[in-house]
Amino acid sequence: GIRDYKVTGVQTCALPIYFKKYTLNKVIIMGRKTFESIGRPLPNRKNYVISRTLKDIPGVFIFDNLESAVLSAEEENKKMGIENEIIIIGGGHLFNETASSMNKLVITRVDCDIEGDIFYPDIDLSSWKLVKTESYKKDMDNDYDFKIEEYVNL
């Protein structure tokens, strides 16, 4: 199983400016389908992809299981001298697999209805503490009003 790492779930699609700012120079872990939907490694990040079928892709570190990726990410964080934060950016299988080991959540609440087939697992926020909220209005970079909520596990 996954040990007690700071694993953060971040929604990628709705707010690309915030997502980019939050994930720059960090390890991001994603599943194969998420990687394929993005279509390329994200610049200025360590791109870790969990896949049993993908092979060598420039700019991507491929792992056949989540635990190996997390252990490698921890070592990478030590080498970079940064806080041990590992960001899970999707997809649904990784969100479900990591939900019980999260110790920080960054939740984006977007003021709109969006159709989709992958949802973040239901999390009982009664065992979490809201430590930060930032509200934003629709503007040139964002199509909707939204707020970012940051929680830590108690």
GROMACS .gro file of N, CA and C in nm:
model
  462
    1GLY      N    1   0.081  -0.120   0.000
    1GLY     CA    2   0.000   0.000   0.000
    1GLY      C    3   0.085   0.125   0.000
    2ILE      N    4   0.019   0.235  -0.014
    2ILE     CA    5   0.090   0.363  -0.017
    2ILE      C    6   0.109   0.412   0.125
    3ARG      N    7   0.231   0.455   0.154
    3ARG     CA    8   0.259   0.508   0.287
    3ARG      C    9   0.203   0.649   0.299
    4ASP      N   10   0.230   0.714   0.409
    4ASP     CA   11   0.170   0.843   0.438
    4ASP      C   12   0.244   0.957   0.368
    5TYR      N   13   0.225   0.969   0.239
    5TYR     CA   14   0.281   1.080   0.163
    5TYR      C   15   0.175   1.187   0.152
    6LYS      N   16   0.220   1.308   0.128
    6LYS     CA   17   0.124   1.414   0.099
    6LYS      C   18   0.084   1.396  -0.047
    7VAL      N   19  -0.032   1.343  -0.068
    7VAL     CA   20  -0.083   1.320  -0.202
    7VAL      C   21  -0.196   1.418  -0.223
    8THR      N   22  -0.187   1.494  -0.327
    8THR     CA   23  -0.283   1.600  -0.353
    8THR      C   24  -0.358   1.571  -0.481
    9GLY      N   25  -0.489   1.581  -0.475
    9GLY     CA   26  -0.569   1.567  -0.596
    9GLY      C   27  -0.603   1.704  -0.650
   10VAL      N   28  -0.578   1.726  -0.776
   10VAL     CA   29  -0.606   1.855  -0.838
   10VAL      C   30  -0.683   1.831  -0.967
   11GLN      N   31  -0.793   1.902  -0.984
   11GLN     CA   32  -0.871   1.891  -1.107
   11GLN      C   33  -0.800   1.971  -1.216
   12THR      N   34  -0.782   1.908  -1.333
   12THR     CA   35  -0.700   1.970  -1.436
   12THR      C   36  -0.776   2.052  -1.538
   13CYS      N   37  -0.899   2.017  -1.570
   13CYS     CA   38  -0.957   2.069  -1.693
   13CYS      C   39  -1.015   2.210  -1.681
   14ALA      N   40  -1.078   2.243  -1.571
   14ALA     CA   41  -1.157   2.366  -1.566
   14ALA      C   42  -1.072   2.493  -1.561
   15LEU      N   43  -0.958   2.489  -1.495
   15LEU     CA   44  -0.885   2.611  -1.467
   15LEU      C   45  -0.737   2.595  -1.498
   16PRO      N   46  -0.701   2.599  -1.625
   16PRO     CA   47  -0.563   2.569  -1.661
   16PRO      C   48  -0.459   2.664  -1.602
   17ILE      N   49  -0.494   2.790  -1.582
   17ILE     CA   50  -0.396   2.886  -1.527
   17ILE      C   51  -0.362   2.848  -1.384
   18TYR      N   52  -0.462   2.823  -1.302
   18TYR     CA   53  -0.437   2.784  -1.162
   18TYR      C   54  -0.364   2.650  -1.157
   19PHE      N   55  -0.408   2.555  -1.236
   19PHE     CA   56  -0.346   2.423  -1.239
   19PHE      C   57  -0.197   2.434  -1.272
   20LYS      N   58  -0.166   2.514  -1.372
   20LYS     CA   59  -0.026   2.530  -1.411
   20LYS      C   60   0.055   2.589  -1.296
   21LYS      N   61   0.004   2.695  -1.236
   21LYS     CA   62   0.074   2.761  -1.126
   21LYS      C   63   0.097   2.663  -1.009
   22TYR      N   64  -0.004   2.585  -0.977
   22TYR     CA   65   0.005   2.495  -0.861
   22TYR      C   66   0.101   2.379  -0.886
   23THR      N   67   0.109   2.330  -1.009
   23THR     CA   68   0.185   2.208  -1.037
   23THR      C   69   0.327   2.232  -1.090
   24LEU      N   70   0.361   2.356  -1.124
   24LEU     CA   71   0.494   2.383  -1.179
   24LEU      C   72   0.605   2.331  -1.087
   25ASN      N   73   0.704   2.267  -1.149
   25ASN     CA   74   0.823   2.217  -1.080
   25ASN      C   75   0.792   2.112  -0.974
   26LYS      N   76   0.682   2.040  -0.991
   26LYS     CA   77   0.646   1.932  -0.899
   26LYS      C   78   0.626   1.803  -0.976
   27VAL      N   79   0.622   1.694  -0.902
   27VAL     CA   80   0.591   1.565  -0.961
   27VAL      C   81   0.440   1.555  -0.975
   28ILE      N   82   0.393   1.521  -1.095
   28ILE     CA   83   0.252   1.494  -1.116
   28ILE      C   84   0.238   1.349  -1.162
   29ILE      N   85   0.139   1.282  -1.108
   29ILE     CA   86   0.114   1.142  -1.143
   29ILE      C   87  -0.022   1.133  -1.209
   30MET      N   88  -0.025   1.061  -1.320
   30MET     CA   89  -0.151   1.045  -1.393
   30MET      C   90  -0.157   0.905  -1.453
   31GLY      N   91  -0.278   0.863  -1.485
   31GLY     CA   92  -0.297   0.738  -1.556
   31GLY      C   93  -0.277   0.755  -1.705
   32ARG      N   94  -0.274   0.644  -1.775
   32ARG     CA   95  -0.250   0.644  -1.919
   32ARG      C   96  -0.355   0.726  -1.994
   33LYS      N   97  -0.483   0.706  -1.962
   33LYS     CA   98  -0.588   0.777  -2.034
   33LYS      C   99  -0.579   0.928  -2.013
   34THR      N  100  -0.545   0.969  -1.892
   34THR     CA  101  -0.528   1.112  -1.866
   34THR      C  102  -0.412   1.166  -1.950
   35PHE      N  103  -0.300   1.092  -1.951
   35PHE     CA  104  -0.187   1.135  -2.031
   35PHE      C  105  -0.226   1.146  -2.178
   36GLU      N  106  -0.295   1.046  -2.229
   36GLU     CA  107  -0.334   1.047  -2.370
   36GLU      C  108  -0.430   1.161  -2.401
   37SER      N  109  -0.517   1.197  -2.304
   37SER     CA  110  -0.609   1.309  -2.328
   37SER      C  111  -0.535   1.442  -2.332
   38ILE      N  112  -0.427   1.454  -2.255
   38ILE     CA  113  -0.344   1.576  -2.258
   38ILE      C  114  -0.261   1.577  -2.387
   39GLY      N  115  -0.211   1.460  -2.424
   39GLY     CA  116  -0.142   1.446  -2.552
   39GLY      C  117   0.007   1.472  -2.553
   40ARG      N  118   0.062   1.513  -2.440
   40ARG     CA  119   0.204   1.544  -2.433
   40ARG      C  120   0.244   1.558  -2.286
   41PRO      N  121   0.374   1.546  -2.257
   41PRO     CA  122   0.416   1.576  -2.120
   41PRO      C  123   0.397   1.724  -2.090
   42LEU      N  124   0.355   1.755  -1.970
   42LEU     CA  125   0.338   1.895  -1.931
   42LEU      C  126   0.475   1.955  -1.898
   43PRO      N  127   0.507   2.070  -1.956
   43PRO     CA  128   0.641   2.127  -1.936
   43PRO      C  129   0.664   2.173  -1.792
   44ASN      N  130   0.791   2.169  -1.753
   44ASN     CA  131   0.835   2.216  -1.621
   44ASN      C  132   0.772   2.141  -1.506
   45ARG      N  133   0.747   2.013  -1.528
   45ARG     CA  134   0.698   1.923  -1.425
   45ARG      C  135   0.762   1.788  -1.450
   46LYS      N  136   0.767   1.704  -1.346
   46LYS     CA  137   0.807   1.564  -1.362
   46LYS      C  138   0.680   1.487  -1.391
   47ASN      N  139   0.664   1.440  -1.512
   47ASN     CA  140   0.544   1.369  -1.557
   47ASN      C  141   0.559   1.219  -1.532
   48TYR      N  142   0.483   1.166  -1.439
   48TYR     CA  143   0.482   1.023  -1.409
   48TYR      C  144   0.350   0.967  -1.459
   49VAL      N  145   0.358   0.860  -1.539
   49VAL     CA  146   0.238   0.798  -1.595
   49VAL      C  147   0.235   0.652  -1.551
   50ILE      N  148   0.119   0.609  -1.502
   50ILE     CA  149   0.099   0.469  -1.463
   50ILE      C  150   0.038   0.398  -1.583
   51SER      N  151   0.112   0.300  -1.635
   51SER     CA  152   0.064   0.227  -1.752
   51SER      C  153   0.139   0.096  -1.766
   52ARG      N  154   0.069  -0.007  -1.807
   52ARG     CA  155   0.134  -0.134  -1.840
   52ARG      C  156   0.158  -0.146  -1.990
   53THR      N  157   0.107  -0.052  -2.068
   53THR     CA  158   0.118  -0.064  -2.214
   53THR      C  159   0.206   0.042  -2.279
   54LEU      N  160   0.218   0.161  -2.220
   54LEU     CA  161   0.303   0.264  -2.279
   54LEU      C  162   0.449   0.226  -2.263
   55LYS      N  163   0.529   0.266  -2.359
   55LYS     CA  164   0.674   0.242  -2.353
   55LYS      C  165   0.745   0.377  -2.344
   56ASP      N  166   0.865   0.384  -2.392
   56ASP     CA  167   0.944   0.507  -2.380
   56ASP      C  168   0.878   0.626  -2.449
   57ILE      N  169   0.859   0.732  -2.371
   57ILE     CA  170   0.806   0.859  -2.423
   57ILE      C  171   0.897   0.969  -2.368
   58PRO      N  172   0.958   1.047  -2.455
   58PRO     CA  173   1.045   1.155  -2.406
   58PRO      C  174   0.971   1.248  -2.310
   59GLY      N  175   1.036   1.277  -2.197
   59GLY     CA  176   0.977   1.368  -2.099
   59GLY      C  177   0.878   1.303  -2.004
   60VAL      N  178   0.865   1.169  -2.012
   60VAL     CA  179   0.768   1.097  -1.927
   60VAL      C  180   0.838   0.981  -1.858
   61PHE      N  181   0.809   0.965  -1.731
   61PHE     CA  182   0.856   0.850  -1.655
   61PHE      C  183   0.737   0.754  -1.643
   62ILE      N  184   0.753   0.633  -1.691
   62ILE     CA  185   0.642   0.537  -1.694
   62ILE      C  186   0.663   0.431  -1.587
   63PHE      N  187   0.557   0.406  -1.511
   63PHE     CA  188   0.559   0.306  -1.404
   63PHE      C  189   0.442   0.211  -1.426
   64ASP      N  190   0.463   0.085  -1.389
   64ASP     CA  191   0.353  -0.010  -1.407
   64ASP      C  192   0.263  -0.019  -1.285
   65ASN      N  193   0.295   0.055  -1.176
   65ASN     CA  194   0.207   0.057  -1.060
   65ASN      C  195   0.225   0.188  -0.983
   66LEU      N  196   0.125   0.223  -0.909
   66LEU     CA  197   0.122   0.349  -0.836
   66LEU      C  198   0.228   0.355  -0.727
   67GLU      N  199   0.246   0.246  -0.654
   67GLU     CA  200   0.341   0.249  -0.542
   67GLU      C  201   0.483   0.279  -0.591
   68SER      N  202   0.525   0.220  -0.702
   68SER     CA  203   0.658   0.248  -0.757
   68SER      C  204   0.670   0.395  -0.795
   69ALA      N  205   0.565   0.450  -0.853
   69ALA     CA  206   0.567   0.592  -0.891
   69ALA      C  207   0.578   0.681  -0.768
   70VAL      N  208   0.505   0.649  -0.663
   70VAL     CA  209   0.508   0.730  -0.541
   70VAL      C  210   0.646   0.723  -0.476
   71LEU      N  211   0.704   0.604  -0.470
   71LEU     CA  212   0.838   0.592  -0.411
   71LEU      C  213   0.940   0.671  -0.492
   72SER      N  214   0.933   0.665  -0.623
   72SER     CA  215   1.023   0.742  -0.709
   72SER      C  216   1.000   0.891  -0.690
   73ALA      N  217   0.875   0.932  -0.680
   73ALA     CA  218   0.843   1.074  -0.660
   73ALA      C  219   0.901   1.125  -0.528
   74GLU      N  220   0.894   1.043  -0.426
   74GLU     CA  221   0.951   1.083  -0.298
   74GLU      C  222   1.102   1.107  -0.312
   75GLU      N  223   1.171   1.018  -0.381
   75GLU     CA  224   1.315   1.035  -0.404
   75GLU      C  225   1.343   1.160  -0.488
   76GLU      N  226   1.262   1.183  -0.589
   76GLU     CA  227   1.278   1.301  -0.674
   76GLU      C  228   1.260   1.429  -0.592
   77ASN      N  229   1.161   1.431  -0.504
   77ASN     CA  230   1.138   1.547  -0.419
   77ASN      C  231   1.259   1.574  -0.330
   78LYS      N  232   1.319   1.467  -0.276
   78LYS     CA  233   1.438   1.483  -0.192
   78LYS      C  234   1.551   1.545  -0.274
   79LYS      N  235   1.572   1.494  -0.398
   79LYS     CA  236   1.678   1.547  -0.484
   79LYS      C  237   1.655   1.693  -0.518
   80MET      N  238   1.529   1.732  -0.537
   80MET     CA  239   1.497   1.870  -0.573
   80MET      C  240   1.490   1.961  -0.451
   81GLY      N  241   1.494   1.900  -0.331
   81GLY     CA  242   1.489   1.979  -0.209
   81GLY      C  243   1.357   2.048  -0.186
   82ILE      N  244   1.248   1.982  -0.227
   82ILE     CA  245   1.117   2.042  -0.208
   82ILE      C  246   1.033   1.957  -0.113
   83GLU      N  247   0.927   2.019  -0.065
   83GLU     CA  248   0.832   1.950   0.022
   83GLU      C  249   0.783   1.824  -0.048
   84ASN      N  250   0.763   1.719   0.029
   84ASN     CA  251   0.720   1.593  -0.032
   84ASN      C  252   0.572   1.596  -0.064
   85GLU      N  253   0.540   1.663  -0.173
   85GLU     CA  254   0.403   1.669  -0.221
   85GLU      C  255   0.396   1.600  -0.356
   86ILE      N  256   0.307   1.505  -0.367
   86ILE     CA  257   0.288   1.430  -0.490
   86ILE      C  258   0.148   1.460  -0.538
   87ILE      N  259   0.135   1.505  -0.661
   87ILE     CA  260   0.006   1.551  -0.710
   87ILE      C  261  -0.053   1.448  -0.806
   88ILE      N  262  -0.170   1.401  -0.772
   88ILE     CA  263  -0.244   1.308  -0.857
   88ILE      C  264  -0.338   1.392  -0.943
   89ILE      N  265  -0.322   1.385  -1.077
   89ILE     CA  266  -0.405   1.469  -1.163
   89ILE      C  267  -0.512   1.388  -1.237
   90GLY      N  268  -0.520   1.261  -1.214
   90GLY     CA  269  -0.623   1.179  -1.279
   90GLY      C  270  -0.563   1.054  -1.338
   91GLY      N  271  -0.643   0.969  -1.378
   91GLY     CA  272  -0.786   0.969  -1.389
   91GLY      C  273  -0.857   0.905  -1.272
   92GLY      N  274  -0.976   0.859  -1.306
   92GLY     CA  275  -1.067   0.807  -1.206
   92GLY      C  276  -1.010   0.692  -1.124
   93HIS      N  277  -0.940   0.600  -1.189
   93HIS     CA  278  -0.884   0.486  -1.115
   93HIS      C  279  -0.781   0.533  -1.013
   94LEU      N  280  -0.695   0.627  -1.051
   94LEU     CA  281  -0.595   0.677  -0.956
   94LEU      C  282  -0.659   0.756  -0.844
   95PHE      N  283  -0.762   0.835  -0.877
   95PHE     CA  284  -0.831   0.907  -0.771
   95PHE      C  285  -0.890   0.809  -0.670
   96ASN      N  286  -0.954   0.705  -0.718
   96ASN     CA  287  -1.012   0.606  -0.627
   96ASN      C  288  -0.906   0.532  -0.547
   97GLU      N  289  -0.795   0.499  -0.611
   97GLU     CA  290  -0.689   0.424  -0.544
   97GLU      C  291  -0.619   0.507  -0.437
   98THR      N  292  -0.613   0.638  -0.454
   98THR     CA  293  -0.539   0.724  -0.361
   98THR      C  294  -0.627   0.798  -0.261
   99ALA      N  295  -0.757   0.793  -0.277
   99ALA     CA  296  -0.847   0.874  -0.192
   99ALA      C  297  -0.824   0.850  -0.044
  100SER      N  298  -0.803   0.726  -0.004
  100SER     CA  299  -0.787   0.697   0.140
  100SER      C  300  -0.651   0.737   0.193
  101SER      N  301  -0.554   0.764   0.107
  101SER     CA  302  -0.420   0.800   0.155
  101SER      C  303  -0.391   0.950   0.143
  102MET      N  304  -0.486   1.026   0.094
  102MET     CA  305  -0.465   1.170   0.080
  102MET      C  306  -0.453   1.234   0.217
  103ASN      N  307  -0.360   1.328   0.228
  103ASN     CA  308  -0.356   1.407   0.351
  103ASN      C  309  -0.374   1.556   0.321
  104LYS      N  310  -0.394   1.588   0.192
  104LYS     CA  311  -0.425   1.724   0.152
  104LYS      C  312  -0.513   1.716   0.028
  105LEU      N  313  -0.614   1.799   0.025
  105LEU     CA  314  -0.700   1.808  -0.092
  105LEU      C  315  -0.702   1.952  -0.140
  106VAL      N  316  -0.690   1.969  -0.270
  106VAL     CA  317  -0.710   2.099  -0.331
  106VAL      C  318  -0.830   2.081  -0.423
  107ILE      N  319  -0.942   2.136  -0.380
  107ILE     CA  320  -1.068   2.114  -0.451
  107ILE      C  321  -1.106   2.240  -0.525
  108THR      N  322  -1.136   2.223  -0.652
  108THR     CA  323  -1.183   2.333  -0.735
  108THR      C  324  -1.334   2.322  -0.746
  109ARG      N  325  -1.403   2.424  -0.703
  109ARG     CA  326  -1.549   2.428  -0.714
  109ARG      C  327  -1.584   2.532  -0.820
  110VAL      N  328  -1.630   2.483  -0.934
  110VAL     CA  329  -1.658   2.568  -1.049
  110VAL      C  330  -1.809   2.591  -1.057
  111ASP      N  331  -1.848   2.716  -1.077
  111ASP     CA  332  -1.989   2.753  -1.081
  111ASP      C  333  -2.046   2.725  -1.220
  112CYS      N  334  -2.067   2.595  -1.249
  112CYS     CA  335  -2.124   2.555  -1.377
  112CYS      C  336  -2.160   2.407  -1.371
  113ASP      N  337  -2.234   2.363  -1.468
  113ASP     CA  338  -2.264   2.221  -1.483
  113ASP      C  339  -2.187   2.169  -1.603
  114ILE      N  340  -2.103   2.070  -1.581
  114ILE     CA  341  -2.021   2.013  -1.688
  114ILE      C  342  -2.051   1.864  -1.697
  115GLU      N  343  -2.076   1.817  -1.818
  115GLU     CA  344  -2.097   1.674  -1.839
  115GLU      C  345  -1.963   1.603  -1.826
  116GLY      N  346  -1.966   1.484  -1.770
  116GLY     CA  347  -1.843   1.407  -1.758
  116GLY      C  348  -1.872   1.264  -1.718
  117ASP      N  349  -1.773   1.179  -1.733
  117ASP     CA  350  -1.791   1.039  -1.696
  117ASP      C  351  -1.694   0.994  -1.588
  118ILE      N  352  -1.602   1.081  -1.546
  118ILE     CA  353  -1.508   1.050  -1.439
  118ILE      C  354  -1.531   1.151  -1.328
  119PHE      N  355  -1.552   1.101  -1.207
  119PHE     CA  356  -1.577   1.188  -1.093
  119PHE      C  357  -1.482   1.153  -0.980
  120TYR      N  358  -1.446   1.255  -0.905
  120TYR     CA  359  -1.363   1.232  -0.788
  120TYR      C  360  -1.446   1.155  -0.686
  121PRO      N  361  -1.385   1.063  -0.610
  121PRO     CA  362  -1.462   0.985  -0.512
  121PRO      C  363  -1.527   1.075  -0.407
  122ASP      N  364  -1.640   1.031  -0.354
  122ASP     CA  365  -1.703   1.104  -0.244
  122ASP      C  366  -1.611   1.098  -0.123
  123ILE      N  367  -1.586   1.213  -0.064
  123ILE     CA  368  -1.500   1.220   0.053
  123ILE      C  369  -1.578   1.290   0.163
  124ASP      N  370  -1.581   1.228   0.279
  124ASP     CA  371  -1.648   1.286   0.394
  124ASP      C  372  -1.557   1.396   0.450
  125LEU      N  373  -1.592   1.521   0.425
  125LEU     CA  374  -1.506   1.632   0.466
  125LEU      C  375  -1.513   1.662   0.616
  126SER      N  376  -1.592   1.585   0.691
  126SER     CA  377  -1.598   1.608   0.836
  126SER      C  378  -1.466   1.571   0.904
  127SER      N  379  -1.383   1.490   0.841
  127SER     CA  380  -1.253   1.455   0.899
  127SER      C  381  -1.140   1.539   0.837
  128TRP      N  382  -1.178   1.648   0.771
  128TRP     CA  383  -1.083   1.738   0.707
  128TRP      C  384  -1.104   1.880   0.761
  129LYS      N  385  -0.997   1.958   0.760
  129LYS     CA  386  -1.007   2.098   0.802
  129LYS      C  387  -0.981   2.188   0.682
  130LEU      N  388  -1.074   2.279   0.657
  130LEU     CA  389  -1.056   2.378   0.551
  130LEU      C  390  -0.953   2.480   0.599
  131VAL      N  391  -0.840   2.492   0.528
  131VAL     CA  392  -0.733   2.582   0.570
  131VAL      C  393  -0.716   2.703   0.480
  132LYS      N  394  -0.777   2.698   0.361
  132LYS     CA  395  -0.759   2.810   0.268
  132LYS      C  396  -0.871   2.809   0.166
  133THR      N  397  -0.925   2.925   0.135
  133THR     CA  398  -1.024   2.940   0.030
  133THR      C  399  -0.989   3.064  -0.051
  134GLU      N  400  -0.989   3.049  -0.182
  134GLU     CA  401  -0.967   3.162  -0.272
  134GLU      C  402  -1.081   3.163  -0.373
  135SER      N  403  -1.148   3.276  -0.386
  135SER     CA  404  -1.258   3.289  -0.482
  135SER      C  405  -1.214   3.373  -0.601
  136TYR      N  406  -1.261   3.333  -0.719
  136TYR     CA  407  -1.225   3.401  -0.843
  136TYR      C  408  -1.350   3.424  -0.927
  137LYS      N  409  -1.352   3.534  -0.998
  137LYS     CA  410  -1.463   3.565  -1.089
  137LYS      C  411  -1.422   3.530  -1.232
  138LYS      N  412  -1.523   3.501  -1.311
  138LYS     CA  413  -1.503   3.477  -1.454
  138LYS      C  414  -1.422   3.592  -1.512
  139ASP      N  415  -1.324   3.558  -1.598
  139ASP     CA  416  -1.243   3.661  -1.661
  139ASP      C  417  -1.193   3.611  -1.796
  140MET      N  418  -1.094   3.678  -1.852
  140MET     CA  419  -1.043   3.640  -1.984
  140MET      C  420  -0.979   3.501  -1.984
  141ASP      N  421  -0.923   3.460  -1.870
  141ASP     CA  422  -0.856   3.330  -1.863
  141ASP      C  423  -0.947   3.217  -1.816
  142ASN      N  424  -1.058   3.249  -1.753
  142ASN     CA  425  -1.146   3.148  -1.694
  142ASN      C  426  -1.290   3.172  -1.737
  143ASP      N  427  -1.354   3.068  -1.784
  143ASP     CA  428  -1.490   3.080  -1.837
  143ASP      C  429  -1.597   3.089  -1.729
  144TYR      N  430  -1.563   3.056  -1.603
  144TYR     CA  431  -1.663   3.050  -1.497
  144TYR      C  432  -1.608   3.109  -1.368
  145ASP      N  433  -1.699   3.151  -1.280
  145ASP     CA  434  -1.660   3.182  -1.143
  145ASP      C  435  -1.617   3.051  -1.078
  146PHE      N  436  -1.519   3.058  -0.988
  146PHE     CA  437  -1.476   2.937  -0.920
  146PHE      C  438  -1.410   2.972  -0.788
  147LYS      N  439  -1.395   2.870  -0.705
  147LYS     CA  440  -1.316   2.888  -0.583
  147LYS      C  441  -1.230   2.765  -0.563
  148ILE      N  442  -1.116   2.789  -0.501
  148ILE     CA  443  -1.021   2.684  -0.469
  148ILE      C  444  -1.025   2.666  -0.318
  149GLU      N  445  -1.051   2.544  -0.275
  149GLU     CA  446  -1.052   2.512  -0.132
  149GLU      C  447  -0.940   2.413  -0.103
  150GLU      N  448  -0.864   2.444   0.001
  150GLU     CA  449  -0.755   2.356   0.041
  150GLU      C  450  -0.788   2.298   0.179
  151TYR      N  451  -0.784   2.166   0.187
  151TYR     CA  452  -0.815   2.094   0.310
  151TYR      C  453  -0.696   2.011   0.353
  152VAL      N  454  -0.681   1.993   0.485
  152VAL     CA  455  -0.583   1.898   0.539
  152VAL      C  456  -0.658   1.795   0.622
  153ASN      N  457  -0.608   1.674   0.617
  153ASN     CA  458  -0.670   1.564   0.691
  153ASN      C  459  -0.638   1.579   0.839
  154LEU      N  460  -0.739   1.564   0.923
  154LEU     CA  461  -0.717   1.578   1.068
  154LEU      C  462  -0.659   1.452   1.130
   0.00000   0.00000   0.00000
